[in-house]
Amino acid sequence: MFLIFGLRTKSERLGLVPMACRVCGQSGSMLLVRDITRFSLFFVPLFRVRTKHVLYCTNPLCGARTDIGAGEARRLLAGAPR
C-alpha cells in the first residue's frame, strides 16, 4: 500500500503597500504576499500547516524579502490605498 502525502505552499498577492524598504531604505511600494502551506494526502489539501506574511522590495537592485506578522500585515493593508 502506498501513502502519498506532502506539503504545498501557495502565494497569494495581497497588494502594494507604500513604505520604505527596511534593507535598502528606498521609498516606494512594497509587495505584500501571504504564503499558505497546506498538508495534503493523495494530492488533496487537508489543512493549513503554516501561514506567513512577506514583504518584497520592488526595487530591482534590492529585491529584499522581509517576514512580518499577521497583525502588521493587517495594519499595512488597512492603511494602503485601494
CSV table of N, CA, C and O in Angstrom, one decimal:
chain,number,residue,atom,x,y,z
A,1,MET,N,0.8,-1.2,0.0
A,1,MET,CA,0.0,0.0,0.0
A,1,MET,C,0.9,1.3,0.0
A,1,MET,O,1.9,1.3,0.7
A,2,PHE,N,0.6,2.2,-0.8
A,2,PHE,CA,1.3,3.5,-0.9
A,2,PHE,C,0.5,4.6,-0.2
A,2,PHE,O,-0.7,4.6,-0.3
A,3,LEU,N,1.3,5.4,0.5
A,3,LEU,CA,0.7,6.5,1.1
A,3,LEU,C,1.4,7.8,0.6
A,3,LEU,O,2.6,8.0,0.7
A,4,ILE,N,0.6,8.6,-0.2
A,4,ILE,CA,1.2,9.8,-0.8
A,4,ILE,C,0.8,11.0,0.0
A,4,ILE,O,-0.4,11.3,0.0
A,5,PHE,N,1.8,11.7,0.6
A,5,PHE,CA,1.5,12.9,1.3
A,5,PHE,C,2.6,13.9,1.1
A,5,PHE,O,3.6,13.6,0.5
A,6,GLY,N,2.3,15.2,1.5
A,6,GLY,CA,3.3,16.2,1.3
A,6,GLY,C,2.8,17.6,1.7
A,6,GLY,O,1.7,17.7,2.2
A,7,LEU,N,3.6,18.6,1.5
A,7,LEU,CA,3.3,19.9,1.8
A,7,LEU,C,3.4,20.8,0.6
A,7,LEU,O,4.2,20.6,-0.3
A,8,ARG,N,2.4,21.7,0.4
A,8,ARG,CA,2.4,22.6,-0.7
A,8,ARG,C,2.2,24.0,-0.3
A,8,ARG,O,1.3,24.3,0.5
A,9,THR,N,3.0,24.9,-0.8
A,9,THR,CA,2.9,26.3,-0.4
A,9,THR,C,2.4,27.1,-1.6
A,9,THR,O,2.9,27.0,-2.7
A,10,LYS,N,1.3,27.9,-1.4
A,10,LYS,CA,0.8,28.8,-2.4
A,10,LYS,C,1.0,30.2,-1.9
A,10,LYS,O,0.7,30.5,-0.8
A,11,SER,N,1.3,31.1,-2.9
A,11,SER,CA,1.5,32.5,-2.5
A,11,SER,C,0.3,33.3,-3.1
A,11,SER,O,-0.1,33.1,-4.2
A,12,GLU,N,-0.2,34.2,-2.2
A,12,GLU,CA,-1.4,35.0,-2.6
A,12,GLU,C,-1.0,36.5,-2.4
A,12,GLU,O,-0.6,36.9,-1.4
A,13,ARG,N,-1.0,37.2,-3.5
A,13,ARG,CA,-0.7,38.6,-3.5
A,13,ARG,C,-1.8,39.4,-2.8
A,13,ARG,O,-2.9,39.3,-3.3
A,14,LEU,N,-1.4,40.2,-1.8
A,14,LEU,CA,-2.4,40.9,-1.1
A,14,LEU,C,-2.5,42.4,-1.6
A,14,LEU,O,-3.5,43.1,-1.4
A,15,GLY,N,-1.4,42.9,-2.1
A,15,GLY,CA,-1.4,44.2,-2.6
A,15,GLY,C,0.0,44.9,-2.5
A,15,GLY,O,0.9,44.4,-1.9
A,16,LEU,N,0.0,46.2,-3.0
A,16,LEU,CA,1.2,47.0,-2.8
A,16,LEU,C,1.0,48.0,-1.7
A,16,LEU,O,-0.1,48.6,-1.5
A,17,VAL,N,2.0,48.1,-0.9
A,17,VAL,CA,2.0,48.9,0.3
A,17,VAL,C,3.0,50.0,0.2
A,17,VAL,O,4.2,49.7,0.0
A,18,PRO,N,2.6,51.3,0.3
A,18,PRO,CA,3.6,52.4,0.2
A,18,PRO,C,4.4,52.5,1.5
A,18,PRO,O,3.9,52.8,2.6
A,19,MET,N,5.7,52.2,1.4
A,19,MET,CA,6.6,52.4,2.6
A,19,MET,C,8.0,52.3,2.1
A,19,MET,O,8.3,52.0,1.0
A,20,ALA,N,9.0,52.5,3.0
A,20,ALA,CA,10.4,52.4,2.7
A,20,ALA,C,10.9,51.0,3.0
A,20,ALA,O,10.5,50.4,4.0
A,21,CYS,N,11.8,50.5,2.2
A,21,CYS,CA,12.3,49.2,2.4
A,21,CYS,C,13.2,49.2,3.6
A,21,CYS,O,14.0,50.1,3.9
A,22,ARG,N,13.1,48.1,4.4
A,22,ARG,CA,13.9,48.1,5.7
A,22,ARG,C,15.4,47.7,5.4
A,22,ARG,O,16.2,47.9,6.2
A,23,VAL,N,15.7,47.2,4.2
A,23,VAL,CA,17.0,46.8,3.8
A,23,VAL,C,17.8,47.9,3.1
A,23,VAL,O,18.8,48.4,3.5
A,24,CYS,N,17.2,48.4,1.9
A,24,CYS,CA,17.9,49.4,1.1
A,24,CYS,C,17.5,50.8,1.4
A,24,CYS,O,18.1,51.8,1.0
A,25,GLY,N,16.4,51.0,2.2
A,25,GLY,CA,15.9,52.4,2.5
A,25,GLY,C,15.2,53.1,1.4
A,25,GLY,O,14.8,54.3,1.6
A,26,GLN,N,15.0,52.5,0.3
A,26,GLN,CA,14.3,53.1,-0.9
A,26,GLN,C,12.8,53.3,-0.6
A,26,GLN,O,12.2,52.3,-0.2
A,27,SER,N,12.3,54.5,-0.7
A,27,SER,CA,10.8,54.7,-0.6
A,27,SER,C,10.1,54.3,-1.8
A,27,SER,O,10.6,54.5,-2.9
A,28,GLY,N,9.0,53.7,-1.6
A,28,GLY,CA,8.2,53.2,-2.8
A,28,GLY,C,7.2,52.2,-2.3
A,28,GLY,O,6.8,52.1,-1.2
A,29,SER,N,6.8,51.4,-3.2
A,29,SER,CA,5.8,50.3,-3.0
A,29,SER,C,6.5,49.0,-2.6
A,29,SER,O,7.4,48.6,-3.3
A,30,MET,N,6.0,48.4,-1.6
A,30,MET,CA,6.4,47.0,-1.2
A,30,MET,C,5.3,46.1,-1.5
A,30,MET,O,4.1,46.4,-1.3
A,31,LEU,N,5.6,44.9,-2.1
A,31,LEU,CA,4.6,43.9,-2.4
A,31,LEU,C,4.4,43.0,-1.2
A,31,LEU,O,5.3,42.5,-0.6
A,32,LEU,N,3.1,43.0,-0.7
A,32,LEU,CA,2.7,42.2,0.4
A,32,LEU,C,2.1,40.9,-0.1
A,32,LEU,O,1.2,40.8,-0.9
A,33,VAL,N,2.7,39.7,0.4
A,33,VAL,CA,2.3,38.4,0.0
A,33,VAL,C,2.0,37.5,1.2
A,33,VAL,O,2.7,37.6,2.2
A,34,ARG,N,1.0,36.7,1.1
A,34,ARG,CA,0.6,35.7,2.1
A,34,ARG,C,1.0,34.3,1.6
A,34,ARG,O,0.5,33.9,0.5
A,35,ASP,N,1.9,33.6,2.2
A,35,ASP,CA,2.3,32.2,1.9
A,35,ASP,C,1.5,31.3,2.8
A,35,ASP,O,1.6,31.3,4.0
A,36,ILE,N,0.7,30.4,2.2
A,36,ILE,CA,-0.1,29.4,2.9
A,36,ILE,C,0.4,28.0,2.6
A,36,ILE,O,0.5,27.6,1.4
A,37,THR,N,0.9,27.3,3.6
A,37,THR,CA,1.4,25.9,3.4
A,37,THR,C,0.3,25.0,4.0
A,37,THR,O,-0.2,25.1,5.1
A,38,ARG,N,0.0,24.0,3.1
A,38,ARG,CA,-1.1,23.0,3.5
A,38,ARG,C,-0.5,21.6,3.4
A,38,ARG,O,0.3,21.3,2.6
A,39,PHE,N,-1.0,20.8,4.3
A,39,PHE,CA,-0.7,19.4,4.3
A,39,PHE,C,-1.7,18.7,3.3
A,39,PHE,O,-2.9,18.9,3.4
A,40,SER,N,-1.2,17.8,2.4
A,40,SER,CA,-2.1,17.1,1.5
A,40,SER,C,-1.8,15.6,1.6
A,40,SER,O,-0.7,15.1,1.8
A,41,LEU,N,-2.9,14.9,1.4
A,41,LEU,CA,-2.9,13.4,1.4
A,41,LEU,C,-3.5,13.0,0.1
A,41,LEU,O,-4.7,13.4,-0.2
A,42,PHE,N,-2.8,12.2,-0.7
A,42,PHE,CA,-3.2,11.8,-2.1
A,42,PHE,C,-3.6,13.0,-2.9
A,42,PHE,O,-4.7,13.0,-3.6
A,43,PHE,N,-2.8,14.1,-2.8
A,43,PHE,CA,-3.0,15.3,-3.6
A,43,PHE,C,-4.2,16.1,-3.3
A,43,PHE,O,-4.6,17.0,-4.0
A,44,VAL,N,-4.8,15.8,-2.1
A,44,VAL,CA,-6.0,16.6,-1.7
A,44,VAL,C,-5.5,17.4,-0.4
A,44,VAL,O,-5.1,16.8,0.6
A,45,PRO,N,-5.6,18.7,-0.5
A,45,PRO,CA,-5.2,19.5,0.6
A,45,PRO,C,-6.2,19.3,1.8
A,45,PRO,O,-7.4,19.4,1.6
A,46,LEU,N,-5.6,19.0,3.0
A,46,LEU,CA,-6.5,18.8,4.1
A,46,LEU,C,-6.6,19.9,5.1
A,46,LEU,O,-7.7,20.3,5.5
A,47,PHE,N,-5.4,20.5,5.5
A,47,PHE,CA,-5.5,21.5,6.5
A,47,PHE,C,-4.2,22.4,6.4
A,47,PHE,O,-3.2,22.0,5.8
A,48,ARG,N,-4.3,23.6,6.9
A,48,ARG,CA,-3.2,24.6,6.9
A,48,ARG,C,-2.2,24.2,7.9
A,48,ARG,O,-2.5,23.9,9.1
A,49,VAL,N,-0.9,24.2,7.5
A,49,VAL,CA,0.1,23.9,8.5
A,49,VAL,C,0.8,25.3,8.9
A,49,VAL,O,1.1,25.4,10.1
A,50,ARG,N,0.9,26.2,8.0
A,50,ARG,CA,1.6,27.5,8.3
A,50,ARG,C,1.1,28.6,7.4
A,50,ARG,O,0.8,28.3,6.2
A,51,THR,N,1.0,29.8,8.0
A,51,THR,CA,0.6,31.0,7.2
A,51,THR,C,1.7,32.0,7.5
A,51,THR,O,1.9,32.3,8.7
A,52,LYS,N,2.3,32.6,6.5
A,52,LYS,CA,3.3,33.6,6.7
A,52,LYS,C,3.0,34.8,5.8
A,52,LYS,O,2.4,34.7,4.7
A,53,HIS,N,3.3,36.0,6.3
A,53,HIS,CA,3.2,37.2,5.5
A,53,HIS,C,4.6,37.7,5.2
A,53,HIS,O,5.5,37.8,6.1
A,54,VAL,N,4.8,38.1,4.0
A,54,VAL,CA,6.1,38.5,3.5
A,54,VAL,C,6.0,39.8,2.7
A,54,VAL,O,5.1,40.0,1.9
A,55,LEU,N,7.0,40.7,2.9
A,55,LEU,CA,7.1,42.0,2.2
A,55,LEU,C,8.3,41.8,1.2
A,55,LEU,O,9.4,41.4,1.6
A,56,TYR,N,8.0,42.1,-0.1
A,56,TYR,CA,9.1,42.1,-1.1
A,56,TYR,C,9.4,43.5,-1.6
A,56,TYR,O,8.4,44.2,-1.9
A,57,CYS,N,10.6,43.9,-1.6
A,57,CYS,CA,11.0,45.2,-2.1
A,57,CYS,C,10.9,45.2,-3.6
A,57,CYS,O,11.3,44.3,-4.3
A,58,THR,N,10.3,46.2,-4.2
A,58,THR,CA,10.1,46.3,-5.7
A,58,THR,C,11.2,47.0,-6.4
A,58,THR,O,11.2,47.1,-7.6
A,59,ASN,N,12.2,47.4,-5.6
A,59,ASN,CA,13.4,48.0,-6.2
A,59,ASN,C,14.2,46.8,-6.9
A,59,ASN,O,14.6,45.9,-6.2
A,60,PRO,N,14.4,46.9,-8.2
A,60,PRO,CA,15.1,45.8,-8.9
A,60,PRO,C,16.5,45.5,-8.4
A,60,PRO,O,17.0,44.4,-8.5
A,61,LEU,N,17.2,46.5,-7.8
A,61,LEU,CA,18.6,46.3,-7.3
A,61,LEU,C,18.6,45.7,-5.9
A,61,LEU,O,19.6,45.2,-5.5
A,62,CYS,N,17.5,45.7,-5.2
A,62,CYS,CA,17.4,45.2,-3.9
A,62,CYS,C,16.7,43.9,-3.8
A,62,CYS,O,17.3,42.8,-3.6
A,63,GLY,N,15.3,43.9,-4.0
A,63,GLY,CA,14.5,42.7,-4.0
A,63,GLY,C,14.5,41.9,-2.7
A,63,GLY,O,14.3,40.7,-2.7
A,64,ALA,N,14.7,42.7,-1.6
A,64,ALA,CA,14.8,42.0,-0.3
A,64,ALA,C,13.4,41.4,0.1
A,64,ALA,O,12.4,41.9,-0.3
A,65,ARG,N,13.5,40.4,0.9
A,65,ARG,CA,12.3,39.7,1.4
A,65,ARG,C,12.3,39.8,2.9
A,65,ARG,O,13.3,39.4,3.6
A,66,THR,N,11.2,40.3,3.5
A,66,THR,CA,11.1,40.6,4.9
A,66,THR,C,9.9,39.9,5.4
A,66,THR,O,8.8,40.2,5.0
A,67,ASP,N,10.0,39.0,6.4
A,67,ASP,CA,8.9,38.3,7.0
A,67,ASP,C,8.3,39.3,8.1
A,67,ASP,O,9.0,39.9,8.8
A,68,ILE,N,6.9,39.3,8.1
A,68,ILE,CA,6.2,40.2,9.1
A,68,ILE,C,5.1,39.3,9.7
A,68,ILE,O,4.8,38.3,9.2
A,69,GLY,N,4.6,39.8,10.8
A,69,GLY,CA,3.5,39.2,11.5
A,69,GLY,C,2.1,39.5,10.8
A,69,GLY,O,2.0,40.4,10.0
A,70,ALA,N,1.1,38.7,11.2
A,70,ALA,CA,-0.2,38.9,10.6
A,70,ALA,C,-0.8,40.2,11.1
A,70,ALA,O,-1.5,40.8,10.3
A,71,GLY,N,-0.6,40.6,12.3
A,71,GLY,CA,-1.1,41.9,12.8
A,71,GLY,C,-0.5,43.1,12.0
A,71,GLY,O,-1.2,44.0,11.6
A,72,GLU,N,0.8,43.0,11.7
A,72,GLU,CA,1.4,44.1,11.0
A,72,GLU,C,0.9,44.1,9.5
A,72,GLU,O,0.7,45.2,8.9
A,73,ALA,N,0.7,42.9,9.0
A,73,ALA,CA,0.1,42.8,7.6
A,73,ALA,C,-1.3,43.5,7.5
A,73,ALA,O,-1.6,44.2,6.6
A,74,ARG,N,-2.1,43.2,8.5
A,74,ARG,CA,-3.4,43.8,8.5
A,74,ARG,C,-3.4,45.3,8.7
A,74,ARG,O,-4.1,46.0,8.0
A,75,ARG,N,-2.5,45.8,9.5
A,75,ARG,CA,-2.3,47.2,9.7
A,75,ARG,C,-1.8,47.9,8.4
A,75,ARG,O,-2.3,48.9,8.0
A,76,LEU,N,-0.9,47.2,7.7
A,76,LEU,CA,-0.4,47.8,6.5
A,76,LEU,C,-1.5,47.8,5.4
A,76,LEU,O,-1.6,48.8,4.6
A,77,LEU,N,-2.3,46.8,5.3
A,77,LEU,CA,-3.4,46.7,4.3
A,77,LEU,C,-4.5,47.7,4.6
A,77,LEU,O,-5.1,48.3,3.7
A,78,ALA,N,-4.7,48.0,5.9
A,78,ALA,CA,-5.8,48.9,6.3
A,78,ALA,C,-5.4,50.4,5.9
A,78,ALA,O,-6.2,51.2,5.5
A,79,GLY,N,-4.1,50.7,5.9
A,79,GLY,CA,-3.6,52.0,5.5
A,79,GLY,C,-3.3,52.1,4.1
A,79,GLY,O,-3.0,53.2,3.6
A,80,ALA,N,-3.3,51.0,3.3
A,80,ALA,CA,-2.9,51.1,1.9
A,80,ALA,C,-4.1,51.6,1.1
A,80,ALA,O,-5.3,51.3,1.3
A,81,PRO,N,-3.8,52.5,0.1
A,81,PRO,CA,-4.9,53.0,-0.8
A,81,PRO,C,-5.4,51.9,-1.7
A,81,PRO,O,-4.7,51.0,-2.1
A,82,ARG,N,-6.7,51.9,-2.0
A,82,ARG,CA,-7.3,50.8,-2.8
A,82,ARG,C,-7.3,51.2,-4.3
A,82,ARG,O,-7.5,52.3,-4.7
